[in-house]
Coordinates of C-alpha atoms and ligand atoms in Angstrom, one line a residue:
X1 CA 41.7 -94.0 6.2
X2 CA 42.0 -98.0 7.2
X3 CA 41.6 -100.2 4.5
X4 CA 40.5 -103.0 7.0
X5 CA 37.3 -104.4 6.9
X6 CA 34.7 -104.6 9.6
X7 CA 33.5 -108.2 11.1
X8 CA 30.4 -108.3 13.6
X9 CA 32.4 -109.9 16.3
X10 CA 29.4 -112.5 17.2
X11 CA 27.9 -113.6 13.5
X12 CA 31.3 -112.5 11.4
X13 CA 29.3 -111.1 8.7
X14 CA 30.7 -108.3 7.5
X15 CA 29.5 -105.0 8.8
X16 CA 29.2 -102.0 6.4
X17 CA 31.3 -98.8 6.6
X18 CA 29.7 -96.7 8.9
X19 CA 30.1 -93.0 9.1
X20 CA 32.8 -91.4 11.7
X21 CA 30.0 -89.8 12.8
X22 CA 27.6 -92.5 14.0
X23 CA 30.1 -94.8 14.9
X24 CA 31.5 -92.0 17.5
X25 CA 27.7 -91.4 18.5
X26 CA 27.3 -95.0 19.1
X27 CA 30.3 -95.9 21.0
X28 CA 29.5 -92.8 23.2
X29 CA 26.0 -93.3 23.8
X30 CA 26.2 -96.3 25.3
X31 CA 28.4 -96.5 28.2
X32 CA 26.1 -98.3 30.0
X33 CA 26.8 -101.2 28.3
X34 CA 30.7 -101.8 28.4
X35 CA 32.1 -103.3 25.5
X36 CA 28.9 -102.5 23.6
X37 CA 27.7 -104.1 20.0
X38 CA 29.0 -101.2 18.7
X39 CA 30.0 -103.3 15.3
X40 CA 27.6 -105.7 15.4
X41 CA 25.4 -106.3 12.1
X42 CA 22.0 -105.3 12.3
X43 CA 20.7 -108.9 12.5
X44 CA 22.8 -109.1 16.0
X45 CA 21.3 -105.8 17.1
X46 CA 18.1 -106.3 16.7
X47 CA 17.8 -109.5 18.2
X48 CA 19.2 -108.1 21.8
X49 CA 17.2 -104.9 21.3
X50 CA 15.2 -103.8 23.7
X51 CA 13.4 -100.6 23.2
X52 CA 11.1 -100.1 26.2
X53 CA 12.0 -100.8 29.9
X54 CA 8.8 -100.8 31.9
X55 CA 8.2 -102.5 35.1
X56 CA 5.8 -105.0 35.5
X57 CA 3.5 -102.7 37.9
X58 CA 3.7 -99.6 39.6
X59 CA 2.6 -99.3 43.4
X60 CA 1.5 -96.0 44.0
X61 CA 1.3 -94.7 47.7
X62 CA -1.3 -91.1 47.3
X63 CA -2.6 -89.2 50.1
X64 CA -6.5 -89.7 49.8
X65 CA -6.8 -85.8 51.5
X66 CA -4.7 -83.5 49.2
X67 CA -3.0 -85.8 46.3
X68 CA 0.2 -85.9 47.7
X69 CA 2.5 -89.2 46.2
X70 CA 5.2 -91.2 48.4
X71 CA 8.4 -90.7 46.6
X72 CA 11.8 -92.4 47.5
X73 CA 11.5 -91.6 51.6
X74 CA 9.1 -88.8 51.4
X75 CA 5.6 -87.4 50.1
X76 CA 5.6 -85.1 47.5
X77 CA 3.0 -82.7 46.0
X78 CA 2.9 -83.5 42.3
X79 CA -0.5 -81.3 41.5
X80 CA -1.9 -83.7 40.2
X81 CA -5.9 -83.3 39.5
X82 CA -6.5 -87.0 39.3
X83 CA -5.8 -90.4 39.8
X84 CA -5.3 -90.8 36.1
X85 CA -2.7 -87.7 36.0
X86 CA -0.9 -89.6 38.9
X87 CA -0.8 -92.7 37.4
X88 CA 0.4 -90.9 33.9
X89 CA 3.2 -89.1 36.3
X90 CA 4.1 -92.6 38.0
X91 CA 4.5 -94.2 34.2
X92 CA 6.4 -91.9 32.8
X93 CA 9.0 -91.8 35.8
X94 CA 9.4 -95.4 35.4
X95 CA 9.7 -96.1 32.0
X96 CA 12.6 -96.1 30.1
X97 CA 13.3 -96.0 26.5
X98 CA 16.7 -97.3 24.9
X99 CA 19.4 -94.7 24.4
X100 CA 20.4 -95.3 20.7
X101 CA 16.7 -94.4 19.7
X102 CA 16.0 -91.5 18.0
X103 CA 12.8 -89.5 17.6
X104 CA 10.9 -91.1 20.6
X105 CA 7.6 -90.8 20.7
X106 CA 4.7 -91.8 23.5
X107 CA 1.4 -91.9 24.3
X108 CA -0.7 -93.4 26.7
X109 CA -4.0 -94.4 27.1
X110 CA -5.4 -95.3 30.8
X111 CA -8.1 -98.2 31.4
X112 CA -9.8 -97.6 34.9
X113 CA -10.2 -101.4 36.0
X114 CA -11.7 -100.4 39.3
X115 CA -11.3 -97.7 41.5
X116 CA -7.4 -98.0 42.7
X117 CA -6.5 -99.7 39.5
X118 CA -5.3 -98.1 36.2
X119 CA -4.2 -100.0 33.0
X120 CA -1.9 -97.6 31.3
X121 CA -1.4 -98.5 27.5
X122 CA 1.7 -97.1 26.2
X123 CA 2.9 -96.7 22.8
X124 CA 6.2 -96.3 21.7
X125 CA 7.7 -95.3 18.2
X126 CA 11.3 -94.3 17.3
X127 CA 14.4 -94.8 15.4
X128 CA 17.3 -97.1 15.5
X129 CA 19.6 -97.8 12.8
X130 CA 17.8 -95.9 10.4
X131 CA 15.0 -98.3 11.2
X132 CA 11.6 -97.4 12.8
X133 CA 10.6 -99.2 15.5
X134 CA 7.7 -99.2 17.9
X135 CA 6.1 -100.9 20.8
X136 CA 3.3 -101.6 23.3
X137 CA 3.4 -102.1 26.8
X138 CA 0.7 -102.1 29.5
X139 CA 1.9 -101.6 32.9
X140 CA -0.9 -101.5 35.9
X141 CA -0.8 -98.9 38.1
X142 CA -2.4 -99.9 41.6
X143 CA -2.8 -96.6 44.1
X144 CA -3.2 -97.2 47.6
X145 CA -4.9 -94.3 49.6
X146 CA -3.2 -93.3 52.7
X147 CA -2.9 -90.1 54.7
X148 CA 0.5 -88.4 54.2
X149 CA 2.3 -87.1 57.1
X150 CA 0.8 -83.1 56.6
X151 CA -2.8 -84.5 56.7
X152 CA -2.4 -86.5 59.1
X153 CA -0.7 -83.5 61.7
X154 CA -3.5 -81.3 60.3
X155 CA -5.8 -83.5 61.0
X156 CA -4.3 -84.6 64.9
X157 CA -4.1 -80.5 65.2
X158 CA -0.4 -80.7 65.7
X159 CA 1.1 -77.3 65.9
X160 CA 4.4 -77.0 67.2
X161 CA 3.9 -72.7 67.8
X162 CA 1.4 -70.1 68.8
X163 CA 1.8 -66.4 68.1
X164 CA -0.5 -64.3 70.3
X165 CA -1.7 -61.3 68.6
X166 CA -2.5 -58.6 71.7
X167 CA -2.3 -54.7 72.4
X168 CA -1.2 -52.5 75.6
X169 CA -4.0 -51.5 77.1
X170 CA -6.4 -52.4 74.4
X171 CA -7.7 -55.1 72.0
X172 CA -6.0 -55.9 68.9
X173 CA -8.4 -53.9 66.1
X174 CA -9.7 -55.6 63.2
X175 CA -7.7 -54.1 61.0
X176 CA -4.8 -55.6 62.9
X177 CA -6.3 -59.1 63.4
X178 CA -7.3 -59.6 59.6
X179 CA -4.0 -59.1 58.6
X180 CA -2.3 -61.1 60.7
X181 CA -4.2 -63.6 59.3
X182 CA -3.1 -62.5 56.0
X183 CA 0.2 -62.4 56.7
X184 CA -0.1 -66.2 58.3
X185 CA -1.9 -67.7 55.1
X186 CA 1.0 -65.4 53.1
X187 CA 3.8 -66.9 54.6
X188 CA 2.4 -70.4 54.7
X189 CA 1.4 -70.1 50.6
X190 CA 5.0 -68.8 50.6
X191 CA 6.8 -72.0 52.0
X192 CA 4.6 -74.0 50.1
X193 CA 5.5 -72.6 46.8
X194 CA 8.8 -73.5 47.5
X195 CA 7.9 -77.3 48.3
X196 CA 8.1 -77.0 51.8
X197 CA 5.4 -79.4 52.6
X198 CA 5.5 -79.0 56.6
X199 CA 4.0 -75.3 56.4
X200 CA 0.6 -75.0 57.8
X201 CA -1.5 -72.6 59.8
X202 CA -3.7 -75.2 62.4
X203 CA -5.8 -73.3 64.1
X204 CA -7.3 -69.5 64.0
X205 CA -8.6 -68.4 67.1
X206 CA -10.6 -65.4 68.1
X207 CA -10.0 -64.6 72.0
X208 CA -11.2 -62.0 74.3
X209 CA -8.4 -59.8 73.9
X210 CA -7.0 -60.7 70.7
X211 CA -6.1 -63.4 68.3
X212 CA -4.5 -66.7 68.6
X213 CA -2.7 -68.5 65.7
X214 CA -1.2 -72.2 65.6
X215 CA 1.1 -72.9 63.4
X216 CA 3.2 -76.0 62.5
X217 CA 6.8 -75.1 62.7
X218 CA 8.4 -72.6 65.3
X219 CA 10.3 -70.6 62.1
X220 CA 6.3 -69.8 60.6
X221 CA 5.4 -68.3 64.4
X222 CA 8.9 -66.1 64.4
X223 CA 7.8 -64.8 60.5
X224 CA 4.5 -63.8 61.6
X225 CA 5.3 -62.3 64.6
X226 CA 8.2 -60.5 63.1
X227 CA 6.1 -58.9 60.5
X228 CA 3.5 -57.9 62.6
X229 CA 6.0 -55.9 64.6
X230 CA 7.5 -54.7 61.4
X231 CA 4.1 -53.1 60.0
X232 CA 2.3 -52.2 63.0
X233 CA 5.5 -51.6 65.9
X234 CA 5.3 -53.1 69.2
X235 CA 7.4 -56.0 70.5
X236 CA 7.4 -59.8 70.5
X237 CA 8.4 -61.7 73.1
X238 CA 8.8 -65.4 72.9
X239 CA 8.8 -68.4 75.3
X240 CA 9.5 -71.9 75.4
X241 CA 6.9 -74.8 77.0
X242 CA 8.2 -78.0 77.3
X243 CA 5.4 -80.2 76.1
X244 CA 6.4 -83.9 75.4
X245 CA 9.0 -86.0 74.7
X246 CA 9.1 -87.6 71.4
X247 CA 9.7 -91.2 70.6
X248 CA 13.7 -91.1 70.4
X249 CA 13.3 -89.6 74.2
X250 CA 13.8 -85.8 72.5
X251 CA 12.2 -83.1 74.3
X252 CA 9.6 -81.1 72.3
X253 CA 9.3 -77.6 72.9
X254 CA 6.1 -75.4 71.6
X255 CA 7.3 -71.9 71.7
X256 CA 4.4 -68.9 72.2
X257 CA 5.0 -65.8 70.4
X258 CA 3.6 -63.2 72.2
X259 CA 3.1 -60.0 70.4
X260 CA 2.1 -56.9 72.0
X261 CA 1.2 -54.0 69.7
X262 CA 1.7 -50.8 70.7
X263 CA -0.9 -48.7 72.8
X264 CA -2.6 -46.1 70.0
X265 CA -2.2 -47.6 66.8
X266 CA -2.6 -45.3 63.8
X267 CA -5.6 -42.9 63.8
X268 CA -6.2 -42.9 67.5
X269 CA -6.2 -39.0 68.7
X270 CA -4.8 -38.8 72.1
X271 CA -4.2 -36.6 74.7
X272 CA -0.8 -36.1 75.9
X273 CA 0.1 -36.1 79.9
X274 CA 2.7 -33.8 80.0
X275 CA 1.8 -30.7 77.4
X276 CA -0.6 -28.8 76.7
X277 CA -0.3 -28.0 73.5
X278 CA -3.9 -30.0 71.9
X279 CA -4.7 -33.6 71.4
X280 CA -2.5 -35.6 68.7
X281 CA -3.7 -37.6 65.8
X282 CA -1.5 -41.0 65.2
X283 CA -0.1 -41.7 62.3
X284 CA 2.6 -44.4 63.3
X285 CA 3.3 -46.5 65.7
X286 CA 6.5 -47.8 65.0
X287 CA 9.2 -47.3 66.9
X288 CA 8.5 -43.9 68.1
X289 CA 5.1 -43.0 67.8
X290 CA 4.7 -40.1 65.9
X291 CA 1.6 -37.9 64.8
X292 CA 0.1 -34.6 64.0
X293 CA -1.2 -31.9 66.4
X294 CA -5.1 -31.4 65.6
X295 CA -4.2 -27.5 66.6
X296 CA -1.3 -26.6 64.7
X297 CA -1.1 -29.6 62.3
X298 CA 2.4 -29.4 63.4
X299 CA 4.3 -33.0 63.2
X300 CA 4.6 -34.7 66.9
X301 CA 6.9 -37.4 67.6
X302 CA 7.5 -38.9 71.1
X303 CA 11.1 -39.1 72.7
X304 CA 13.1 -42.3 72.5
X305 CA 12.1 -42.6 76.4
X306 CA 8.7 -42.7 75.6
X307 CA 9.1 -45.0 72.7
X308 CA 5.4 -46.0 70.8
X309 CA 3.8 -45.1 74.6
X310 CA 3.6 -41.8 76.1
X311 CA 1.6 -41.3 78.7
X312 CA -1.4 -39.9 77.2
X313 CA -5.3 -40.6 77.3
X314 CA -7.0 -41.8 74.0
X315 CA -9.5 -38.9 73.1
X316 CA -11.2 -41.1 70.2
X317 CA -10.2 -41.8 66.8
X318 CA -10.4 -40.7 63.3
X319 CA -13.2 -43.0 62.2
X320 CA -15.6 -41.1 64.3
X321 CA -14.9 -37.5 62.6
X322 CA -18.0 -36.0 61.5
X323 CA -18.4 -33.3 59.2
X324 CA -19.2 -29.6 60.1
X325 CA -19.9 -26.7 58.4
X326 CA -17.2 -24.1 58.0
X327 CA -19.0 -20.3 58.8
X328 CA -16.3 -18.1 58.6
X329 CA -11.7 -18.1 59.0
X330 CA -11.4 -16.0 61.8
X331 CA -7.2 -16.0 61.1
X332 CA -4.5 -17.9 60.5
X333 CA -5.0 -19.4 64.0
X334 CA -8.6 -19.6 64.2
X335 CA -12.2 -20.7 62.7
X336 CA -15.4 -20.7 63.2
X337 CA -17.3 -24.0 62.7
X338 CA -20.8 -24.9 63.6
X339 CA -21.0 -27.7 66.6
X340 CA -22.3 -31.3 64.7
X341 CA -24.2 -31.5 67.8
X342 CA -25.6 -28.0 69.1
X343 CA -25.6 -26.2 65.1
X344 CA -24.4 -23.1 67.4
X345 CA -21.0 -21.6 65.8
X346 CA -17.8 -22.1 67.4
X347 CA -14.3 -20.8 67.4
X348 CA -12.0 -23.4 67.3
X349 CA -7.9 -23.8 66.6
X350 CA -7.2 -23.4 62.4
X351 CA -4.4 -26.1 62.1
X352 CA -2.4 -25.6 58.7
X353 CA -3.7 -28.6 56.8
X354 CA -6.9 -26.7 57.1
X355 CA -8.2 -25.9 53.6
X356 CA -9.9 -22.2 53.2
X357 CA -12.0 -23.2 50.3
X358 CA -13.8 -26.1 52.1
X359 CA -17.1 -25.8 53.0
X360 CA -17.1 -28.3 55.3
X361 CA -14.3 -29.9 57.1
X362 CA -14.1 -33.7 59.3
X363 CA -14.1 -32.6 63.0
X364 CA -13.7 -34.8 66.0
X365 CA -15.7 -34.1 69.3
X366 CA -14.0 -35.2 72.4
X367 CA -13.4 -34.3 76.2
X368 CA -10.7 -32.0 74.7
X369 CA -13.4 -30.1 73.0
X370 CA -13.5 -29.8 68.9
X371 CA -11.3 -30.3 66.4
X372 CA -10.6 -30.1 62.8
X373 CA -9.5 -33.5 61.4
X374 CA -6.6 -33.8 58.2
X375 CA -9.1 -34.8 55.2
X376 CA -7.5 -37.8 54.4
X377 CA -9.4 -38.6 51.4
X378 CA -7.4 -36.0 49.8
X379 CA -4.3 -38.0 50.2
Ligands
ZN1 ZN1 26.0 -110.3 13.3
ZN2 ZN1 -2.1 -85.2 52.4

């Protein structure tokens, strides 16, 4: 090791050895500060010290709808459930504490001076130099309400997409319309979570023969539509309307998403044209529609041709089963079932989902005559 002794290069007192240690910690923890008092005496140190860096106020742009805080070039959810959690939020982004200090520790304690105003009181402690050290600073926070750029779309019912929800041939069932409005408040909550704060459903609208849904970007209409398609078949078509020009001289487009789901959806029982071989009972709709004959309880599916239509008549669906007594299996093809409507007995086709130890079964009166249903609560 050096024999040399250390000088503090401004007082020329001599400096004490210091460790290896903490002179490499020093040195390397301040390269902010080039040429650093890395061997000054203490006296010299703590003159220049400065252990808190706090602006002298803190303008705080919030959105007075949802909380939302201006940031750099852009509004930002930051959760906050207050004022006073914003305010704490905006202090403790813009405070800084020196470097060299160990063991920092901070509280804060906010004065409400009116209603956009907060005093925050913060209290510092640490460590430098093997010396505790501590300070107080006040720094007002001032918030200014505005209305961030979500709110204010929201609010102006901007939506840059539509997504029709419609049927062939029929209306849209419930079932169908209340989730698509699942799966728009889904994929909205989705983008959110992930920050994106331009995600929003505007507008849900019942119409006579369907739904319509407004959304606020063109990639929200495509996800819905495409789901829709994905759990219940159908297609989606989508179009393009011109609508305005914006204020660069862009063209802005609003593109309708126009889904059509298929003709029978899932527990329709339908008649087909071209056999004669009983009524069908849905069970999917996707792609090719595919079911179960109510006579046989053999599996149907329609040809690629045909896709998720066949030419068929709807005979009624599944919801409107009744029960009816079982009298007596005739034979593996046949049984005898009393008429919901006339009590008289009837012989009717035994399909092979029929269970022999039921006393009653779920039957399905139609133009086609009567049927025995699948008991689906036994699935
Ligand atoms: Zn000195
Ligand atoms: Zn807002």
């Amino acid at each position: 090791m050096s024999e040399s002794r250390a000088f503090c290069p401004r007082c020329g007192d001599t400096v004490p050895e210091r460790s290896a240690s903490d002179a490499t910690d020093e040195s390397a923890a301040d390269p902010l500060r080039p040429g650093a008092e890395v061997d000054l005496c203490d006296a010299c140190y703590f003159e220049d010290f400065d252990f808190v860096d706090a602006p002298d106020r803190i303008d705080v742009r919030v959105c007075a709808t949802c909380g939302a805080v201006y940031r750099g070039n852009r509004w930002v959810d930051v959760g906050a459930e207050d004022y006073t959690d914003i305010a704490i939020e905006e202090v403790s982004e813009a405070l800084s504490v020196h470097v060299d200090v160990e063991d920092v520790a901070w509280q804060v304690e906010p004065e409400q001076i009116d209603p956009n105003t907060i005093r925050m009181h913060c209290y510092f402690t640490g460590v430098v130099r093997g010396t505790p050290v501590e300070e107080q600073v006040m720094v007002p926070v001032k918030m200014a309400r505005q209305t961030c750029t979500r709110c204010g779309r929201i609010s102006g019912d901007y939506y840059a997409s539509i997504v029709q929800i419609r049927a062939e041939d029929r209306t849209p069932t419930s079932e169908e319309t209340e989730r698509a409005k699942e799966i728009a408040n889904q994929i909205v909550a989705d983008m959110e979570a992930t920050g994106d704060r331009n995600a929003f459903v505007t507008e849900v609208g019942e119409v006579d023969d369907g739904l319509n849904i407004k959304v606020s970007t063109n990639k929200i209409g495509k996800k819905i539509s495409n789901k829709m398609v994905e759990e219940f078949g159908g297609t989606v078509t989508d179009a393009e309307t011109l609508v305005t020009e914006d204020s660069d001289g862009n063209e802005v487009y609003r593109v309708t998403f126009a889904v059509r789901l298929p003709p029978y959806p899932p527990g329709d029982v339908i008649d087909l044209a071209d056999d004669d071989e009983g009524p069908v009972l849905v069970r999917s709709a996707r792609g090719n529609l595919k079911g179960v004959r109510l006579t046989t309880g053999e599996r149907y599916e329609a040809s690629y041709e045909e896709g998720d239509s066949p030419d068929a008549r709807k005979l009624g669906e599944a919801d409107d089963a009744v029960e009816a007594t079982v009298v007596t299996v005739e034979d593996d093809n046949a049984v005898q079932v009393l008429d919901p409507e006339s009590y008289r007995a009837k012989t009717i086709a035994r399909p092979d989902y029929f269970d022999p130890e039921a006393e009653t079964v779920p039957v399905l009166k139609s133009r086609a005559g009567l049927h025995v249903l699948p008991d689906e609560t036994d699935e």
